[in-house]
Coordinates of C-alpha atoms in Angstrom, one line a residue:
M1 CA 137.5 62.6 61.3
N2 CA 138.4 58.8 61.3
V3 CA 141.3 59.4 58.9
I4 CA 142.8 62.2 61.0
W5 CA 142.3 60.1 64.2
R6 CA 144.0 57.1 62.6
R7 CA 147.1 59.3 61.5
Y8 CA 147.3 60.7 64.9
I9 CA 147.4 57.1 66.5
C10 CA 149.9 55.9 63.9
N11 CA 152.2 58.9 64.6
V12 CA 152.1 58.3 68.3
R13 CA 153.0 54.7 67.7
L14 CA 155.9 55.6 65.4
R15 CA 157.2 57.9 67.9
K16 CA 157.4 55.1 70.4
V17 CA 159.1 52.8 67.9
L18 CA 161.7 55.5 67.1
H19 CA 162.3 56.1 70.8
R20 CA 162.8 52.3 71.5
C21 CA 165.3 51.9 68.6
Q22 CA 167.3 55.2 69.1
S23 CA 170.9 54.6 70.2
G24 CA 171.6 55.4 73.8
N25 CA 168.1 55.3 75.1
H26 CA 167.9 53.7 78.6
P27 CA 165.6 50.7 79.0
V28 CA 162.6 51.2 81.1
A29 CA 162.8 49.9 84.6
P30 CA 160.5 46.8 85.4
L31 CA 158.3 48.7 87.9
G32 CA 158.8 52.2 86.3
S33 CA 161.7 54.4 86.5
R34 CA 163.2 54.3 90.0
I35 CA 165.8 57.2 90.3
L36 CA 167.6 57.5 93.7
T37 CA 167.4 61.3 94.6
D38 CA 167.8 60.8 98.4
P39 CA 170.7 58.6 99.4
A40 CA 169.0 58.2 102.8
K41 CA 166.2 56.2 101.0
V42 CA 168.6 53.8 99.3
F43 CA 167.2 50.8 101.1
E44 CA 163.6 51.5 100.2
H45 CA 163.8 49.4 97.1
N46 CA 165.6 46.3 95.8
M47 CA 166.8 48.2 92.6
W48 CA 167.6 51.6 91.5
D49 CA 167.8 52.7 87.8
H50 CA 170.3 54.7 85.9
M51 CA 172.8 55.1 88.6
Q52 CA 175.8 57.4 88.3
W53 CA 179.2 56.2 89.8
S54 CA 181.1 58.5 91.9
K55 CA 184.9 58.8 91.1
E56 CA 185.7 57.0 94.2
E57 CA 183.3 54.1 93.4
E58 CA 184.7 53.8 90.0
A59 CA 188.4 54.0 91.2
D60 CA 187.6 51.2 93.7
A61 CA 186.0 49.0 91.1
R62 CA 189.1 49.4 89.0
K63 CA 191.4 48.6 91.8
K64 CA 189.4 45.4 92.5
V65 CA 189.7 44.2 89.0
E66 CA 193.4 44.8 89.0
E67 CA 193.8 42.8 92.2
N68 CA 191.7 39.7 90.9
S69 CA 193.4 39.9 87.6
A70 CA 196.8 39.9 89.1
V71 CA 197.1 36.0 89.0
Q72 CA 196.0 34.2 85.9
V73 CA 195.0 30.6 85.4
I74 CA 197.9 28.4 83.9
Q75 CA 197.6 27.9 80.3
E76 CA 197.1 24.1 80.6
E77 CA 193.9 24.9 82.6
Q78 CA 192.8 27.4 80.2
V79 CA 193.0 24.9 77.3
K80 CA 190.8 22.6 79.3
Y81 CA 188.1 25.1 80.0
E82 CA 188.0 26.0 76.3
S83 CA 188.0 22.4 75.0
E84 CA 185.4 21.0 77.5
A85 CA 183.1 24.2 77.7
S86 CA 180.1 22.2 76.6
K87 CA 180.8 19.7 79.3
Y88 CA 180.9 22.3 82.1
W89 CA 177.5 23.8 80.8
D90 CA 176.0 20.5 80.4
T91 CA 176.9 19.6 84.0
F92 CA 175.5 23.0 85.0
Y93 CA 172.1 22.3 83.7
K94 CA 172.0 18.7 84.9
I95 CA 172.6 20.0 88.5
H96 CA 170.3 23.1 88.4
K97 CA 167.9 22.1 85.6
N98 CA 165.6 25.0 85.0
K99 CA 165.6 26.5 88.6
F100 CA 168.7 28.6 88.6
F101 CA 167.7 31.4 86.4
K102 CA 164.5 33.2 86.4
N103 CA 162.2 33.5 83.2
R104 CA 163.2 36.7 81.3
N105 CA 159.6 38.2 81.3
W106 CA 161.4 41.6 80.7
L107 CA 162.3 40.6 77.1
L108 CA 159.4 42.3 75.4
R109 CA 160.1 45.5 77.4
E110 CA 163.6 45.7 76.5
F111 CA 163.4 44.2 73.1
P112 CA 159.9 44.8 71.6
E113 CA 161.4 43.8 68.1
I114 CA 160.9 40.2 68.9
L115 CA 157.3 40.7 67.8
P116 CA 156.0 41.5 64.4
V117 CA 154.5 45.0 64.3
E118 CA 150.9 44.5 63.9
I119 CA 150.2 47.1 61.0
K120 CA 148.2 46.1 58.0
T121 CA 149.7 45.8 54.6
E122 CA 150.2 49.0 52.5
E123 CA 147.4 48.1 50.3
K124 CA 145.1 48.7 53.1
M125 CA 146.6 52.0 54.0
G126 CA 145.6 55.4 52.6
E127 CA 148.5 57.2 50.6
P128 CA 148.8 60.0 53.2
L129 CA 149.2 57.4 56.1
R130 CA 151.8 55.4 54.1
D131 CA 153.8 58.7 53.4
L132 CA 153.7 59.5 57.2
I133 CA 155.0 56.1 58.0
E134 CA 157.8 56.4 55.5
T135 CA 158.8 59.6 56.7
N136 CA 158.8 59.1 60.5
A137 CA 160.1 55.4 60.5
A138 CA 163.2 56.1 58.6
N139 CA 166.2 54.1 59.9
C140 CA 164.2 52.5 62.6
F141 CA 163.7 48.7 62.8
S142 CA 160.1 47.7 62.2
R143 CA 158.2 44.4 61.5
M144 CA 155.9 45.9 58.9
P145 CA 155.6 44.0 55.6
E146 CA 156.5 47.1 53.9
V147 CA 159.9 47.2 55.6
K148 CA 161.5 47.7 52.1
N149 CA 160.2 51.3 52.1
H150 CA 162.5 52.4 55.1
D151 CA 165.1 55.1 54.4
E152 CA 168.8 54.1 54.4
K153 CA 170.5 57.4 55.0
S154 CA 172.4 56.3 58.1
S155 CA 173.2 52.7 56.9
G156 CA 176.6 51.5 57.6
S157 CA 176.8 49.4 54.5
S158 CA 179.6 50.6 52.0
D159 CA 178.6 48.6 49.0
G160 CA 177.6 51.7 47.3
Q161 CA 174.2 50.6 46.1
S162 CA 171.3 53.0 46.4
K163 CA 167.6 52.8 46.1
G164 CA 165.8 53.5 42.8
E165 CA 163.5 56.4 42.1
S166 CA 160.6 54.6 43.6
G167 CA 162.4 55.0 47.1
R168 CA 162.5 51.3 47.6
P169 CA 165.5 48.9 47.9
S170 CA 166.0 46.3 45.1
L171 CA 164.1 43.1 45.3
D172 CA 167.3 40.9 45.2
S173 CA 167.0 40.0 48.8
E174 CA 163.4 39.0 48.5
E175 CA 164.1 36.8 45.5
H176 CA 167.1 35.3 47.1
E177 CA 165.0 34.2 50.1
K178 CA 162.3 32.9 47.9
R179 CA 164.9 30.7 46.1
L180 CA 166.3 29.5 49.3
L181 CA 162.8 28.4 50.6
K182 CA 161.9 26.7 47.5
T183 CA 165.0 24.4 47.6
E184 CA 163.8 22.3 50.4
L185 CA 161.5 22.2 53.5
F186 CA 163.0 22.7 57.0
P187 CA 161.5 23.6 60.4
G188 CA 159.7 26.9 60.1
S189 CA 159.9 27.0 56.3
S190 CA 156.4 28.2 56.1
A191 CA 156.8 30.9 58.8
T192 CA 156.8 34.6 57.7
F193 CA 158.7 35.8 61.0
R194 CA 161.6 33.9 62.4
I195 CA 163.5 34.3 65.6
L196 CA 166.7 32.5 66.7
E197 CA 167.8 32.4 70.3
V198 CA 171.5 31.5 70.7
G199 CA 172.5 29.9 74.0
C200 CA 168.9 29.2 75.1
G201 CA 169.9 27.2 78.1
A202 CA 166.9 25.7 79.9
G203 CA 164.4 28.0 78.2
N204 CA 164.1 31.1 80.4
S205 CA 163.8 33.1 77.3
V206 CA 162.2 30.5 75.1
F207 CA 158.9 30.1 77.0
P208 CA 158.3 33.8 77.6
I209 CA 158.7 34.3 73.9
L210 CA 156.6 31.2 73.0
N211 CA 153.8 32.7 75.3
I212 CA 154.0 35.9 73.3
L213 CA 153.9 34.2 69.9
Q214 CA 151.1 31.8 70.5
N215 CA 148.6 34.0 69.0
T216 CA 150.8 34.6 65.8
P217 CA 151.0 31.1 64.2
E218 CA 153.1 32.6 61.3
S219 CA 156.0 33.1 63.6
F220 CA 158.6 30.6 64.4
L221 CA 161.3 30.3 67.2
Y222 CA 164.6 28.6 66.8
C223 CA 166.6 28.0 69.9
C224 CA 170.0 26.3 70.4
D225 CA 172.7 25.6 72.9
F226 CA 175.7 23.4 73.0
A227 CA 174.8 21.7 76.3
P228 CA 172.6 18.6 75.3
G229 CA 170.9 18.6 78.9
A230 CA 169.7 22.1 78.3
L231 CA 167.9 21.1 75.3
E232 CA 166.4 18.1 77.0
L233 CA 164.9 20.4 79.6
I234 CA 163.3 22.5 76.9
K235 CA 161.8 19.6 74.8
S236 CA 160.4 18.1 78.0
H237 CA 158.7 21.3 79.1
S238 CA 154.8 21.2 79.0
S239 CA 154.9 24.6 77.0
Y240 CA 157.2 23.4 74.3
R241 CA 155.3 23.2 70.9
A242 CA 157.3 21.7 68.0
A243 CA 154.8 23.3 65.6
Q244 CA 156.2 26.8 66.5
C245 CA 159.6 26.1 68.1
S246 CA 162.8 24.1 67.0
A247 CA 165.4 23.3 69.7
F248 CA 168.5 21.9 68.6
V249 CA 172.2 21.3 69.8
H250 CA 174.7 23.6 68.3
D251 CA 178.1 25.1 69.0
V252 CA 178.1 28.6 67.6
C253 CA 182.0 28.6 67.7
D254 CA 182.1 25.7 65.2
D255 CA 182.1 27.2 61.7
G256 CA 181.5 23.7 60.3
S257 CA 178.3 23.0 62.2
P258 CA 175.2 23.7 60.0
Y259 CA 172.0 25.3 61.1
P260 CA 168.6 23.7 60.4
F261 CA 167.7 26.5 58.0
P262 CA 169.3 28.6 55.3
E263 CA 171.3 31.7 55.8
G264 CA 169.5 35.0 55.3
I265 CA 166.0 34.1 56.6
L266 CA 165.9 35.4 60.3
D267 CA 164.1 38.5 61.4
V268 CA 165.7 38.4 64.8
V269 CA 168.7 36.9 66.5
L270 CA 168.7 37.1 70.2
L271 CA 172.0 37.0 72.0
V272 CA 171.5 37.5 75.8
F273 CA 174.1 36.6 78.3
V274 CA 175.8 34.3 75.8
L275 CA 178.8 36.0 74.1
S276 CA 180.4 36.6 77.5
S277 CA 180.8 32.8 78.0
I278 CA 182.9 32.6 74.7
Q279 CA 186.7 32.8 74.5
P280 CA 187.4 36.5 73.4
D281 CA 189.4 35.5 70.4
R282 CA 186.4 33.7 68.9
M283 CA 183.7 36.2 69.4
Q284 CA 184.1 38.1 66.3
G285 CA 183.7 34.9 64.3
V286 CA 180.5 34.1 66.0
V287 CA 179.0 37.6 65.5
N288 CA 180.1 37.5 61.7
R289 CA 178.3 34.3 61.3
L290 CA 175.2 35.3 63.1
S291 CA 175.0 38.4 60.9
K292 CA 174.9 36.1 57.9
L293 CA 171.7 34.4 59.3
L294 CA 169.7 37.5 59.4
K295 CA 167.7 38.7 56.4
P296 CA 168.2 42.4 55.1
G297 CA 166.6 44.5 57.6
G298 CA 166.8 41.9 60.4
M299 CA 167.9 42.7 63.9
L300 CA 170.4 41.2 66.4
L301 CA 169.5 42.0 70.0
F302 CA 172.2 41.9 72.5
R303 CA 172.5 42.1 76.3
D304 CA 175.5 40.9 78.5
Y305 CA 177.7 41.8 81.3
G306 CA 179.3 45.2 81.4
R307 CA 182.7 46.2 82.8
Y308 CA 182.9 46.5 86.5
D309 CA 179.6 44.7 87.1
N310 CA 179.3 43.4 90.7
T311 CA 180.0 39.8 89.3
Q312 CA 183.3 40.7 88.0
L313 CA 184.3 42.5 91.2
R314 CA 183.5 39.4 93.3
F315 CA 186.0 37.1 91.6
K316 CA 189.0 36.1 93.6
K317 CA 192.5 35.8 92.6
G318 CA 193.4 32.9 90.4
H319 CA 190.0 32.8 88.5
C320 CA 191.2 35.3 85.8
L321 CA 191.8 33.6 82.3
S322 CA 192.8 36.8 80.6
E323 CA 191.9 40.6 80.7
N324 CA 188.3 40.9 82.0
F325 CA 187.7 37.2 81.3
Y326 CA 187.1 34.8 84.2
V327 CA 186.3 31.2 85.1
R328 CA 183.7 30.4 87.8
G329 CA 184.1 27.6 90.2
D330 CA 182.0 25.3 88.1
G331 CA 184.1 25.8 85.1
T332 CA 181.7 28.2 83.3
R333 CA 183.3 31.4 82.1
A334 CA 182.3 35.1 81.9
Y335 CA 183.6 38.2 79.9
F336 CA 182.8 41.8 80.8
F337 CA 182.2 44.2 78.0
T338 CA 182.6 47.9 77.4
K339 CA 180.2 49.8 75.1
G340 CA 183.1 50.5 72.7
E341 CA 183.9 46.9 72.4
V342 CA 180.4 46.0 71.5
H343 CA 180.3 48.7 69.0
R344 CA 183.4 47.7 67.2
M345 CA 182.3 43.8 67.1
F346 CA 179.0 44.3 65.7
C347 CA 179.8 47.0 63.1
K348 CA 182.8 45.0 62.1
A349 CA 180.2 42.2 61.3
G350 CA 178.6 44.7 58.9
L351 CA 175.5 45.6 61.1
D352 CA 174.3 49.0 61.7
E353 CA 174.1 50.2 65.4
K354 CA 170.5 51.3 66.5
Q355 CA 171.0 51.1 70.1
N356 CA 174.2 50.7 72.4
L357 CA 173.9 51.6 75.9
V358 CA 175.4 50.9 79.4
D359 CA 172.7 50.0 82.0
H360 CA 173.9 51.1 85.3
R361 CA 171.7 49.9 88.3
L362 CA 172.1 49.7 92.1
Q363 CA 170.9 46.4 93.5
V364 CA 170.1 46.4 97.2
N365 CA 170.1 43.7 99.8
R366 CA 167.7 45.4 102.4
K367 CA 168.1 42.7 104.9
K368 CA 171.8 42.7 104.9
Q369 CA 172.1 46.5 104.1
V370 CA 174.4 45.8 101.2
K371 CA 174.6 47.9 98.0
M372 CA 175.8 46.2 94.7
H373 CA 176.4 48.1 91.4
R374 CA 175.1 46.1 88.3
V375 CA 176.3 47.0 84.9
W376 CA 174.9 45.5 81.7
V377 CA 175.6 46.3 78.0
Q378 CA 172.6 46.4 75.7
G379 CA 172.6 46.9 72.0
K380 CA 170.4 46.6 68.9
F381 CA 172.1 46.1 65.6
Q382 CA 170.4 45.9 62.1
K383 CA 171.4 44.3 59.0
P384 CA 171.5 46.8 56.2
L385 CA 168.9 46.4 53.5
H386 CA 171.6 46.2 50.8
W387 CA 173.9 43.6 52.4
T388 CA 176.6 41.8 50.7
Q389 CA 179.1 39.1 51.8
N390 CA 181.7 41.9 51.8
S391 CA 179.7 43.8 54.4
S392 CA 181.4 42.0 57.2
K393 CA 184.8 43.3 56.1
L394 CA 184.0 47.0 56.6
T395 CA 186.6 49.2 58.1
F396 CA 185.7 52.3 60.2
S397 CA 187.0 54.7 62.9
S398 CA 185.3 54.0 66.2
P399 CA 184.3 57.0 68.1
F400 CA 184.5 55.1 71.3
S401 CA 187.5 54.2 73.5

């Protein structure tokens, strides 16, 4: 009876894992799924989920973007915003410190992959249970030590490699990592699960993650930003633990700037509202390099501004740098993505798409009786188990416009 019950519980958990990784699934709302069915009740809540735009609303949004993009910033100013990008963000954090953005306590709900899955090693599992896991968890990202058992039927890799008769991928990637770790010690070298947050700012993701990881000492968090002031705020925070976190200044656009750890060892890269601040011509290079930091099977988690988000519609004329790319009054910049752009960028870097969705929500100011459409793009992209340096040079036909 105990064996049957354990198999049932495991099957339920696996279905949840598959659901959270499946491309196109909408994220769960913070307070449950709030669907607006009666327009007369729109001001009863601050946020409504999974909103569908009317043709009139979409046309109005497109018109506003055309209007605020009609006049672009002169080239000389654009060069300044690019060359002094770190200066503008450093000034931002010196002024606002850690009080501008709220802590991202929603991270674990949207991205449960930032935690290792607490399942015992296969030596402690019965054979039927292990077979059940291998069957149902195919192509779904998991943090089980036996991740090498996962099927690769839908992998985007084109290196032509296949698994052996045992159903397991080759051990080359494991041996490669062991050799890397033997070369020298580095922060987090003894960890078994490693996360990197790119563009960590004042730590609005760092500290919720550290709070989650405090009971898993084998985990380690790296976080970087190119604004020195932001890193000072993180390191001076009472919850910062050097034993489980390494915060460092780093410009992800600088190919010559090394990371304090070897390539190919990260389980997770978190890229949340960061890529939008980078000059569009440099985005692909950033994604390519981040993909090399992941270990085979590792996951890159992405969330950023979507096309026609209220933030884009509010820009005035003269703030447009290029198509869908703007500069704020403080010199910081923002790009607004489509689902297709995100798909092309990450797949071109050799990663397999596990989730790619547009999150439409209606934000409401009940006091002022104002409605604002919020649009975000969220994606989960996995590094193939058989990844080679040539994987980032894949060509493909995009199913998206």
